[in-house]
Amino acid sequence: MEKKENPKCPSSEVDNNPEDEFQALLQTLEQQTNWDGQRLVKYNGFWLLELLFRPILSARKYFKAKATDVILSTMPKSGTTWLKALTFSIANRSVFPIDQSPLLTSNPHKVVPALEFNLYWGKENPDPELIPDPRILSTHIPFEMLPDSIRESDCRIIYVSRNPLDVFISHRHFLLENKFAKDAVPLALDEAFDMFCQGIHPFGPFWDHMLGYWNAHLKNPERVLFLKYEDLKEDILSNVKKIAEFIGSPFSPEEEKQGVVEQISRLCSFENLKNLEVNKSGNVLGLMKNSSFFRKGEVGDCVNFLTPEMAERIKNLMEREFQGSGLIYNI
Ligand code: A3P
């Protein structure tokens, strides 16, 4: 049964945090079933995976950002894994030589923890001080819903966006591969696509997710870097330098001469990471296969699955939603 949405729900609503208070809040929210069988709840206009709702509320309530933090934000399947590998390697290049990088033996999602999947997963108020400075953390939380301390502190936020059609196809494969709702029979592709176009998908609507970070970037480009997956694919070297400058750690002329930018780009490339033993087996949190984070790594794979009419529908949707924002996606 679908429930009514609670339009505004500040984090203080879970102040005392007993389980029944959380459950009571949950009951007030509109709910849906994603096409793969996972439960979604609508909170402040965004569809969140029910299993992440509690960790997200806890992060909103307890997380204290520091000016030195770097927060990597994405819609799922927009390039999170790549951004994690790149930012970690750039920030830690004086600690780990390339041939001793932790990425050679650990999946990027183990190297850079996520607020809602790792830090606050099953823990109401963990001690984030356990992560050494400068902390690099990731999240899928929409900009408007981030913990206040992230939005208000001087920490850096890097957002990577991706053509929504490729996001949809990538997510489709990822969810079918990992089967989070074991007993569910997934909906057909066209039905799933229809839900996506209605904005009913994890962390959707995609246009509001993208616009939230886009507008934050326009308002404060020193604090919010807005990247596109397609641009990284086209020119990784200049984007590696851009990330380094943005986090206050630009490459020295000496490093550039030694080819450090190229080395980091190569280490984090799709081909290299996909073929590492660590990423061929094992899983993240016992839920997601390491290998499922590395599928094709291409731009425009959506044409192999979606009709021109489907592409046209998203194009019209984006024209309408992004009108006047300056955010453009060529699809
Ligand atoms: P495809 O399914 O289109 O191949 P996320 O990291 O946000 O979960 O996104 C996963 C998508 O990024 C997948 O896209 C995956 O193959 C791609 N990807 C993962 N690592 C990458 C890398 N190092 N370079 C380019 N693409 C990468």
CSV table of C-alpha atoms and ligand atoms in Angstrom, one decimal:
chain,number,residue,atom,x,y,z
A,1,MET,CA,0.0,0.0,0.0
A,2,GLU,CA,1.3,3.5,-0.9
A,3,LYS,CA,1.7,5.9,2.0
A,4,LYS,CA,1.4,9.7,2.1
A,5,GLU,CA,4.7,11.6,1.9
A,6,ASN,CA,5.9,13.7,4.8
A,7,PRO,CA,7.0,16.8,2.9
A,8,LYS,CA,9.5,18.2,5.4
A,9,CYS,CA,11.3,16.1,7.8
A,10,PRO,CA,14.4,17.6,9.6
A,11,SER,CA,17.0,15.2,11.1
A,12,SER,CA,15.8,16.2,14.6
A,13,GLU,CA,12.8,14.0,14.0
A,14,VAL,CA,14.9,11.1,15.0
A,15,ASP,CA,16.3,12.9,18.0
A,16,ASN,CA,15.9,10.2,20.6
A,17,ASN,CA,16.4,7.6,18.0
A,18,PRO,CA,14.5,4.6,19.4
A,19,GLU,CA,13.7,2.1,16.8
A,20,ASP,CA,9.9,2.7,17.1
A,21,GLU,CA,10.4,6.4,16.5
A,22,PHE,CA,12.2,5.6,13.3
A,23,GLN,CA,9.6,3.0,12.3
A,24,ALA,CA,6.9,5.6,13.0
A,25,LEU,CA,8.6,8.1,10.7
A,26,LEU,CA,8.9,5.4,8.0
A,27,GLN,CA,5.2,4.6,8.1
A,28,THR,CA,4.4,8.3,7.3
A,29,LEU,CA,6.4,8.2,4.0
A,30,GLU,CA,5.2,7.3,0.5
A,31,GLN,CA,6.6,4.0,-0.5
A,32,GLN,CA,7.2,2.2,-3.8
A,33,THR,CA,8.8,-1.0,-5.0
A,34,ASN,CA,11.7,-0.5,-7.4
A,35,TRP,CA,11.6,-2.6,-10.5
A,36,ASP,CA,14.1,-5.1,-9.0
A,37,GLY,CA,11.9,-5.6,-5.9
A,38,GLN,CA,13.8,-3.3,-3.4
A,39,ARG,CA,11.7,-1.0,-1.3
A,40,LEU,CA,11.9,2.7,-1.9
A,41,VAL,CA,10.7,5.5,0.4
A,42,LYS,CA,10.1,9.1,-0.6
A,43,TYR,CA,11.8,11.5,1.6
A,44,ASN,CA,12.1,15.3,1.0
A,45,GLY,CA,11.2,14.6,-2.7
A,46,PHE,CA,13.8,11.9,-3.3
A,47,TRP,CA,13.3,8.2,-3.6
A,48,LEU,CA,15.7,6.4,-1.2
A,49,LEU,CA,16.4,2.8,-0.8
A,50,GLU,CA,14.6,1.8,2.4
A,51,LEU,CA,17.6,-0.2,3.6
A,52,LEU,CA,19.7,3.0,3.5
A,53,PHE,CA,17.1,5.3,5.1
A,54,ARG,CA,18.3,4.7,8.6
A,55,PRO,CA,22.0,5.2,7.8
A,56,ILE,CA,21.1,8.4,5.9
A,57,LEU,CA,19.2,9.8,8.9
A,58,SER,CA,22.0,8.9,11.2
A,59,ALA,CA,24.6,10.6,8.9
A,60,ARG,CA,22.4,13.7,8.8
A,61,LYS,CA,22.2,13.8,12.5
A,62,TYR,CA,25.7,13.0,13.6
A,63,PHE,CA,28.3,13.5,10.8
A,64,LYS,CA,30.6,16.4,11.5
A,65,ALA,CA,32.5,17.4,8.4
A,66,LYS,CA,35.9,19.0,8.6
A,67,ALA,CA,37.4,21.6,6.3
A,68,THR,CA,39.9,19.0,5.1
A,69,ASP,CA,37.3,16.4,4.1
A,70,VAL,CA,36.7,15.5,0.5
A,71,ILE,CA,33.2,14.2,-0.2
A,72,LEU,CA,32.6,12.2,-3.4
A,73,SER,CA,29.0,12.4,-4.5
A,74,THR,CA,27.2,10.6,-7.2
A,75,MET,CA,24.0,9.0,-8.4
A,76,PRO,CA,24.6,5.3,-8.4
A,77,LYS,CA,26.3,4.1,-11.6
A,78,SER,CA,27.7,7.5,-12.6
A,79,GLY,CA,31.4,6.7,-12.0
A,80,THR,CA,31.7,6.4,-8.2
A,81,THR,CA,34.2,3.6,-8.4
A,82,TRP,CA,36.4,5.5,-10.8
A,83,LEU,CA,36.2,8.7,-8.8
A,84,LYS,CA,37.1,6.9,-5.6
A,85,ALA,CA,40.1,5.3,-7.2
A,86,LEU,CA,41.3,8.6,-8.7
A,87,THR,CA,40.7,10.9,-5.7
A,88,PHE,CA,42.3,8.4,-3.3
A,89,SER,CA,45.4,8.0,-5.5
A,90,ILE,CA,45.7,11.7,-6.0
A,91,ALA,CA,45.3,12.6,-2.4
A,92,ASN,CA,47.6,9.8,-1.1
A,93,ARG,CA,50.3,9.9,-3.8
A,94,SER,CA,53.0,10.9,-1.3
A,95,VAL,CA,52.0,8.1,1.0
A,96,PHE,CA,51.7,5.2,-1.4
A,97,PRO,CA,53.9,4.8,-4.5
A,98,ILE,CA,51.8,3.6,-7.4
A,99,ASP,CA,53.2,0.1,-7.2
A,100,GLN,CA,52.2,-0.1,-3.6
A,101,SER,CA,48.8,1.4,-3.9
A,102,PRO,CA,46.1,-0.2,-1.7
A,103,LEU,CA,44.0,-0.2,-4.9
A,104,LEU,CA,46.1,-3.1,-6.1
A,105,THR,CA,44.8,-5.3,-3.3
A,106,SER,CA,41.4,-3.7,-2.3
A,107,ASN,CA,38.3,-2.7,-4.3
A,108,PRO,CA,38.0,1.1,-4.4
A,109,HIS,CA,34.8,0.8,-2.3
A,110,LYS,CA,36.9,-0.6,0.5
A,111,VAL,CA,39.5,2.1,0.2
A,112,VAL,CA,37.0,5.0,0.2
A,113,PRO,CA,34.1,4.3,2.6
A,114,ALA,CA,30.6,5.6,2.0
A,115,LEU,CA,28.6,7.5,4.6
A,116,GLU,CA,25.5,5.5,4.2
A,117,PHE,CA,26.9,2.1,3.3
A,118,ASN,CA,29.9,1.9,5.6
A,119,LEU,CA,30.1,4.5,8.3
A,120,TYR,CA,26.5,4.7,9.4
A,121,TRP,CA,25.5,1.2,8.2
A,122,GLY,CA,24.1,-0.5,11.4
A,123,LYS,CA,25.8,2.1,13.5
A,124,GLU,CA,23.9,5.1,14.9
A,125,ASN,CA,26.9,7.2,15.8
A,126,PRO,CA,30.2,5.7,14.8
A,127,ASP,CA,33.6,7.5,15.4
A,128,PRO,CA,34.6,8.9,12.0
A,129,GLU,CA,37.8,10.1,13.6
A,130,LEU,CA,39.0,6.5,13.1
A,131,ILE,CA,39.5,7.5,9.4
A,132,PRO,CA,42.8,9.3,9.0
A,133,ASP,CA,42.8,12.9,7.7
A,134,PRO,CA,42.3,14.1,5.1
A,135,ARG,CA,39.2,12.0,5.0
A,136,ILE,CA,37.8,10.9,1.7
A,137,LEU,CA,34.2,9.7,1.9
A,138,SER,CA,31.6,9.0,-0.6
A,139,THR,CA,27.8,9.3,-0.7
A,140,HIS,CA,24.8,9.1,-3.0
A,141,ILE,CA,22.8,11.5,-0.8
A,142,PRO,CA,21.3,14.3,-2.8
A,143,PHE,CA,22.9,17.7,-2.1
A,144,GLU,CA,19.8,19.2,-0.3
A,145,MET,CA,19.8,16.2,2.0
A,146,LEU,CA,23.5,16.1,2.9
A,147,PRO,CA,24.4,16.5,6.6
A,148,ASP,CA,24.3,20.3,7.4
A,149,SER,CA,27.9,20.2,8.4
A,150,ILE,CA,28.9,19.1,4.8
A,151,ARG,CA,26.9,21.8,3.2
A,152,GLU,CA,28.1,24.4,5.7
A,153,SER,CA,31.7,23.5,6.3
A,154,ASP,CA,34.6,24.3,4.0
A,155,CYS,CA,35.1,20.7,2.9
A,156,ARG,CA,35.3,19.9,-0.8
A,157,ILE,CA,32.6,18.1,-2.7
A,158,ILE,CA,33.3,16.4,-6.0
A,159,TYR,CA,30.2,15.3,-8.0
A,160,VAL,CA,30.4,13.1,-11.0
A,161,SER,CA,27.4,12.9,-13.3
A,162,ARG,CA,26.7,10.7,-16.3
A,163,ASN,CA,24.3,10.6,-19.2
A,164,PRO,CA,21.1,9.2,-17.5
A,165,LEU,CA,20.5,6.7,-20.3
A,166,ASP,CA,23.8,5.0,-19.6
A,167,VAL,CA,23.1,5.3,-15.8
A,168,PHE,CA,19.9,3.5,-16.3
A,169,ILE,CA,21.4,0.7,-18.3
A,170,SER,CA,24.4,0.4,-16.0
A,171,HIS,CA,22.1,0.2,-13.0
A,172,ARG,CA,19.8,-2.3,-14.6
A,173,HIS,CA,22.8,-4.7,-15.1
A,174,PHE,CA,24.1,-4.0,-11.6
A,175,LEU,CA,20.8,-4.8,-9.9
A,176,LEU,CA,20.1,-7.9,-12.0
A,177,GLU,CA,23.7,-9.1,-11.2
A,178,ASN,CA,23.5,-8.6,-7.5
A,179,LYS,CA,19.8,-9.5,-6.9
A,180,PHE,CA,19.2,-7.5,-3.7
A,181,ALA,CA,15.6,-8.7,-3.4
A,182,LYS,CA,16.2,-12.4,-3.7
A,183,ASP,CA,12.6,-13.5,-4.2
A,184,ALA,CA,11.5,-10.7,-6.5
A,185,VAL,CA,10.8,-11.1,-10.2
A,186,PRO,CA,12.3,-8.1,-11.9
A,187,LEU,CA,10.1,-6.0,-14.1
A,188,ALA,CA,10.8,-5.9,-17.8
A,189,LEU,CA,13.1,-3.3,-19.2
A,190,ASP,CA,10.4,-1.0,-20.6
A,191,GLU,CA,8.5,-0.9,-17.3
A,192,ALA,CA,11.8,-0.2,-15.4
A,193,PHE,CA,12.5,2.6,-17.9
A,194,ASP,CA,9.1,4.1,-17.3
A,195,MET,CA,9.7,4.2,-13.6
A,196,PHE,CA,13.1,5.8,-14.2
A,197,CYS,CA,11.5,8.5,-16.3
A,198,GLN,CA,9.0,9.2,-13.5
A,199,GLY,CA,12.0,9.7,-11.2
A,200,ILE,CA,11.2,6.5,-9.2
A,201,HIS,CA,14.6,4.9,-8.8
A,202,PRO,CA,17.2,4.8,-6.0
A,203,PHE,CA,18.2,8.4,-5.3
A,204,GLY,CA,15.9,9.7,-8.0
A,205,PRO,CA,14.6,11.8,-9.6
A,206,PHE,CA,17.9,11.8,-11.5
A,207,TRP,CA,17.3,15.4,-12.7
A,208,ASP,CA,16.8,16.7,-9.2
A,209,HIS,CA,19.9,14.9,-8.0
A,210,MET,CA,22.0,16.4,-10.8
A,211,LEU,CA,20.5,19.8,-10.5
A,212,GLY,CA,21.1,20.0,-6.7
A,213,TYR,CA,24.9,19.5,-7.2
A,214,TRP,CA,25.0,21.6,-10.4
A,215,ASN,CA,23.4,24.6,-8.6
A,216,ALA,CA,25.7,24.1,-5.6
A,217,HIS,CA,28.6,24.1,-8.0
A,218,LEU,CA,27.4,27.3,-9.7
A,219,LYS,CA,27.0,29.0,-6.4
A,220,ASN,CA,30.3,27.9,-5.0
A,221,PRO,CA,32.7,26.4,-7.5
A,222,GLU,CA,35.6,26.5,-5.1
A,223,ARG,CA,33.7,24.0,-2.9
A,224,VAL,CA,31.7,21.9,-5.3
A,225,LEU,CA,33.4,20.5,-8.4
A,226,PHE,CA,31.0,19.1,-11.0
A,227,LEU,CA,32.4,16.5,-13.4
A,228,LYS,CA,31.0,14.4,-16.2
A,229,TYR,CA,31.9,10.7,-16.7
A,230,GLU,CA,32.0,11.4,-20.5
A,231,ASP,CA,34.6,14.2,-20.0
A,232,LEU,CA,36.7,11.8,-17.9
A,233,LYS,CA,36.6,9.3,-20.6
A,234,GLU,CA,37.5,11.9,-23.2
A,235,ASP,CA,40.4,13.5,-21.4
A,236,ILE,CA,41.4,11.8,-18.1
A,237,LEU,CA,44.8,13.6,-17.7
A,238,SER,CA,43.4,17.1,-17.5
A,239,ASN,CA,40.6,15.9,-15.2
A,240,VAL,CA,43.2,14.2,-12.9
A,241,LYS,CA,45.0,17.6,-12.7
A,242,LYS,CA,41.7,19.4,-12.1
A,243,ILE,CA,40.8,17.1,-9.2
A,244,ALA,CA,44.3,17.6,-7.7
A,245,GLU,CA,44.0,21.3,-7.9
A,246,PHE,CA,40.5,21.3,-6.5
A,247,ILE,CA,41.5,19.4,-3.4
A,248,GLY,CA,44.4,21.7,-2.9
A,249,SER,CA,47.1,19.3,-3.9
A,250,PRO,CA,48.2,20.3,-7.4
A,251,PHE,CA,50.9,18.3,-9.2
A,252,SER,CA,54.3,20.0,-9.1
A,253,PRO,CA,56.2,20.5,-12.4
A,254,GLU,CA,58.6,17.8,-11.2
A,255,GLU,CA,55.7,15.3,-10.7
A,256,GLU,CA,54.3,16.2,-14.1
A,257,LYS,CA,57.7,15.6,-15.7
A,258,GLN,CA,58.0,12.2,-13.9
A,259,GLY,CA,54.6,11.2,-15.4
A,260,VAL,CA,52.7,10.9,-12.1
A,261,VAL,CA,49.5,12.1,-13.7
A,262,GLU,CA,49.7,9.4,-16.4
A,263,GLN,CA,50.6,6.8,-13.8
A,264,ILE,CA,47.6,7.6,-11.6
A,265,SER,CA,45.3,7.6,-14.7
A,266,ARG,CA,46.6,4.2,-15.8
A,267,LEU,CA,46.3,2.7,-12.3
A,268,CYS,CA,42.6,3.8,-12.1
A,269,SER,CA,41.7,3.0,-15.6
A,270,PHE,CA,38.8,0.6,-16.2
A,271,GLU,CA,41.0,-2.0,-17.9
A,272,ASN,CA,43.5,-2.0,-15.1
A,273,LEU,CA,41.1,-2.1,-12.2
A,274,LYS,CA,38.8,-4.6,-13.9
A,275,ASN,CA,41.6,-7.1,-14.4
A,276,LEU,CA,43.0,-7.0,-10.9
A,277,GLU,CA,42.5,-10.2,-9.1
A,278,VAL,CA,40.9,-8.4,-6.1
A,279,ASN,CA,38.1,-7.1,-8.4
A,280,LYS,CA,37.4,-10.4,-10.1
A,281,SER,CA,36.1,-12.0,-6.9
A,282,GLY,CA,34.9,-11.0,-3.5
A,283,ASN,CA,32.2,-8.5,-2.6
A,284,VAL,CA,31.4,-5.3,-0.9
A,285,LEU,CA,29.5,-5.7,2.4
A,286,GLY,CA,28.5,-9.2,1.4
A,287,LEU,CA,26.0,-7.6,-0.9
A,288,MET,CA,27.6,-6.4,-4.1
A,289,LYS,CA,30.1,-8.4,-6.1
A,290,ASN,CA,33.4,-6.6,-6.7
A,291,SER,CA,33.2,-7.6,-10.3
A,292,SER,CA,29.8,-6.0,-10.8
A,293,PHE,CA,31.4,-2.5,-10.4
A,294,PHE,CA,33.3,-3.1,-13.7
A,295,ARG,CA,31.1,-4.0,-16.6
A,296,LYS,CA,31.9,-2.2,-19.9
A,297,GLY,CA,33.0,1.3,-18.8
A,298,GLU,CA,31.9,2.8,-22.1
A,299,VAL,CA,30.0,5.9,-23.2
A,300,GLY,CA,26.7,5.3,-25.1
A,301,ASP,CA,26.2,1.6,-24.3
A,302,CYS,CA,22.5,2.5,-23.9
A,303,VAL,CA,22.0,2.4,-27.6
A,304,ASN,CA,22.4,-1.4,-27.4
A,305,PHE,CA,19.4,-1.7,-25.2
A,306,LEU,CA,17.1,1.3,-25.6
A,307,THR,CA,15.0,2.4,-28.6
A,308,PRO,CA,15.4,5.8,-30.2
A,309,GLU,CA,11.9,6.6,-28.7
A,310,MET,CA,13.2,5.9,-25.2
A,311,ALA,CA,16.2,8.2,-25.8
A,312,GLU,CA,13.9,10.9,-27.1
A,313,ARG,CA,11.7,10.6,-24.0
A,314,ILE,CA,14.7,11.2,-21.7
A,315,LYS,CA,16.0,14.0,-24.0
A,316,ASN,CA,12.6,15.8,-23.7
A,317,LEU,CA,12.5,15.3,-20.0
A,318,MET,CA,16.0,16.7,-19.5
A,319,GLU,CA,15.2,19.7,-21.8
A,320,ARG,CA,12.2,20.4,-19.6
A,321,GLU,CA,13.9,19.9,-16.2
A,322,PHE,CA,17.2,21.5,-17.0
A,323,GLN,CA,15.8,24.5,-18.8
A,324,GLY,CA,17.6,27.7,-17.8
A,325,SER,CA,20.0,25.9,-15.5
A,326,GLY,CA,22.9,25.8,-17.9
A,327,LEU,CA,23.3,22.0,-17.4
A,328,ILE,CA,23.5,20.3,-20.7
A,329,TYR,CA,23.8,16.7,-21.6
A,330,ASN,CA,24.3,15.7,-25.2
A,331,ILE,CA,22.5,12.5,-25.8
B,1,A3P,P1,28.9,0.3,-17.0
B,1,A3P,O1,27.9,-0.5,-16.3
B,1,A3P,O2,28.2,1.2,-18.1
B,1,A3P,O3,30.0,-0.4,-17.6
B,1,A3P,P2,29.6,3.3,-10.2
B,1,A3P,O4,31.0,3.2,-10.0
B,1,A3P,O5,29.0,4.6,-9.9
B,1,A3P,O6,28.9,2.2,-9.5
B,1,A3P,O7,29.4,3.1,-11.7
B,1,A3P,C1,29.7,1.9,-12.4
B,1,A3P,C2,29.9,2.2,-13.8
B,1,A3P,O8,31.2,2.8,-14.0
B,1,A3P,C3,29.9,0.9,-14.7
B,1,A3P,O9,29.5,1.4,-16.0
B,1,A3P,C4,31.4,0.6,-14.6
B,1,A3P,O10,31.8,-0.3,-15.7
B,1,A3P,C5,32.0,1.9,-14.8
B,1,A3P,N1,33.4,2.0,-14.3
B,1,A3P,C6,33.9,1.4,-13.1
B,1,A3P,N2,35.2,1.7,-13.0
B,1,A3P,C7,35.5,2.5,-14.0
B,1,A3P,C8,36.8,3.1,-14.4
B,1,A3P,N3,37.9,2.9,-13.7
B,1,A3P,N4,36.8,3.8,-15.6
B,1,A3P,C9,35.6,3.9,-16.3
B,1,A3P,N5,34.4,3.4,-16.0
B,1,A3P,C10,34.4,2.7,-14.8
